[in-house]
Tab-separated table of C-alpha atoms in Angstrom:
chain	number	residue	atom	x	y	z
A	288	MET	CA	-161.317	-57.821	33.386
A	289	GLU	CA	-161.581	-58.943	29.826
A	290	ALA	CA	-163.229	-62.337	29.240
A	291	LYS	CA	-160.144	-63.662	27.441
A	292	TRP	CA	-157.914	-63.017	30.451
A	293	GLN	CA	-160.458	-64.540	32.823
A	294	LEU	CA	-160.380	-67.728	30.743
A	295	VAL	CA	-156.581	-67.749	30.748
A	296	ILE	CA	-156.504	-67.353	34.536
A	297	VAL	CA	-159.020	-70.162	35.067
A	298	LEU	CA	-157.115	-72.510	32.744
A	299	LEU	CA	-153.793	-71.717	34.420
A	300	ALA	CA	-155.339	-72.357	37.826
A	301	LEU	CA	-156.695	-75.700	36.619
A	302	VAL	CA	-153.312	-76.730	35.207
A	303	LEU	CA	-151.601	-75.689	38.448
A	304	LEU	CA	-154.147	-77.662	40.479
A	305	ILE	CA	-153.625	-80.781	38.347
A	306	VAL	CA	-149.833	-80.520	38.556
A	307	LEU	CA	-149.877	-79.983	42.339
A	308	GLY	CA	-152.262	-82.898	42.753
A	309	ALA	CA	-150.062	-85.199	40.678
A	310	VAL	CA	-146.967	-84.185	42.634
A	311	GLY	CA	-148.790	-84.923	45.873
A	312	TYR	CA	-149.919	-88.345	44.713
A	313	LYS	CA	-146.387	-89.123	43.518
A	314	ILE	CA	-144.860	-88.055	46.849
A	315	PHE	CA	-147.375	-89.771	49.135
A	316	SER	CA	-147.618	-93.029	47.214
A	317	ASP	CA	-145.555	-95.792	48.750
A	318	ASP	CA	-146.093	-97.981	45.675
A	319	GLY	CA	-143.832	-95.878	43.493
A	320	ILE	CA	-146.584	-94.985	41.028
A	321	THR	CA	-145.688	-93.496	37.665
A	322	TRP	CA	-146.363	-89.911	36.701
A	323	VAL	CA	-149.144	-91.101	34.426
A	324	ASP	CA	-150.818	-92.836	37.361
A	325	ALA	CA	-150.373	-89.721	39.506
A	326	PHE	CA	-152.056	-87.527	36.896
A	327	TYR	CA	-154.742	-90.176	36.440
A	328	HIS	CA	-155.552	-90.136	40.153
A	329	THR	CA	-155.594	-86.337	40.125
A	330	VAL	CA	-158.063	-86.124	37.277
A	331	LEU	CA	-160.187	-88.818	38.920
A	332	THR	CA	-160.351	-86.672	42.014
A	333	ILE	CA	-161.163	-83.415	40.243
A	334	SER	CA	-163.795	-84.984	38.022
A	335	SER	CA	-165.314	-86.822	41.009
A	336	VAL	CA	-165.291	-90.160	39.187
A	337	GLY	CA	-163.914	-92.030	42.186
A	338	TYR	CA	-161.277	-94.508	43.252
A	339	THR	CA	-163.090	-97.823	42.867
A	340	ASP	CA	-160.751	-99.212	40.241
A	341	THR	CA	-157.482	-97.561	41.242
A	342	GLY	CA	-156.427	-99.198	44.497
A	343	PHE	CA	-155.176	-95.868	45.831
A	344	GLY	CA	-155.997	-95.041	49.415
A	345	THR	CA	-154.765	-98.175	51.097
A	346	THR	CA	-152.684	-96.376	53.723
A	347	GLN	CA	-153.813	-93.730	56.189
A	348	LEU	CA	-151.457	-91.129	54.698
A	349	GLN	CA	-152.861	-91.708	51.201
A	350	LYS	CA	-156.410	-91.402	52.495
A	351	ILE	CA	-155.636	-88.193	54.364
A	352	TYR	CA	-153.970	-86.690	51.303
A	353	GLY	CA	-156.944	-87.692	49.140
A	354	LEU	CA	-159.399	-86.162	51.579
A	355	ILE	CA	-157.517	-82.882	51.774
A	356	PHE	CA	-157.030	-82.680	48.019
A	357	MET	CA	-160.686	-83.474	47.278
A	358	SER	CA	-161.793	-80.858	49.801
A	359	VAL	CA	-159.600	-78.188	48.244
A	360	CYS	CA	-160.946	-79.055	44.791
A	361	LEU	CA	-164.536	-78.834	45.992
A	362	VAL	CA	-163.949	-75.477	47.659
A	363	GLY	CA	-162.316	-74.172	44.482
A	364	LEU	CA	-165.200	-75.376	42.360
A	365	ALA	CA	-167.770	-73.871	44.714
A	366	ARG	CA	-165.907	-70.565	44.792
A	367	SER	CA	-165.681	-70.342	41.009
A	368	GLU	CA	-169.397	-71.086	40.647
A	369	GLU	CA	-170.216	-68.522	43.299
A	370	ARG	CA	-168.295	-65.878	41.379
A	371	ARG	CA	-169.884	-66.854	38.060
A	372	VAL	CA	-173.449	-66.907	39.369
A	373	GLY	CA	-172.944	-63.782	41.445
A	374	LYS	CA	-171.662	-61.860	38.445
A	375	GLU	CA	-174.572	-63.072	36.328
A	376	CYS	CA	-177.105	-62.041	38.983
A	377	ARG	CA	-175.513	-58.626	39.451
A	378	SER	CA	-175.559	-57.927	35.725
A	379	ARG	CA	-179.152	-59.122	35.309
A	380	TRP	CA	-180.887	-57.538	38.304
A	381	SER	CA	-178.686	-54.681	39.351
A	382	PRO	CA	-180.103	-51.197	38.806
A	383	TYR	CA	-176.538	-50.032	38.224
A	384	PRO	CA	-174.848	-50.720	34.895
């Protein structure tokens, strides 16, 4: 696959992940947070900055959602790195072009 299309796919997946995360935070928040706050919490989760200043995660449902969402993000990140490193190793050390 051409490098340009790989970049487009990765960016679309990231946008989809951010949108789904924001929707989840908006749905599961009992405080009635704004969309800006929902996107803020999503980016905090993906970037692994943390929740120390946000106050989110006060109910069990919010904590469970946060745990699931963070786990999915970590698995996605690990999978993308595995593919990147694996491709680099195959191209560098493979006897086959």
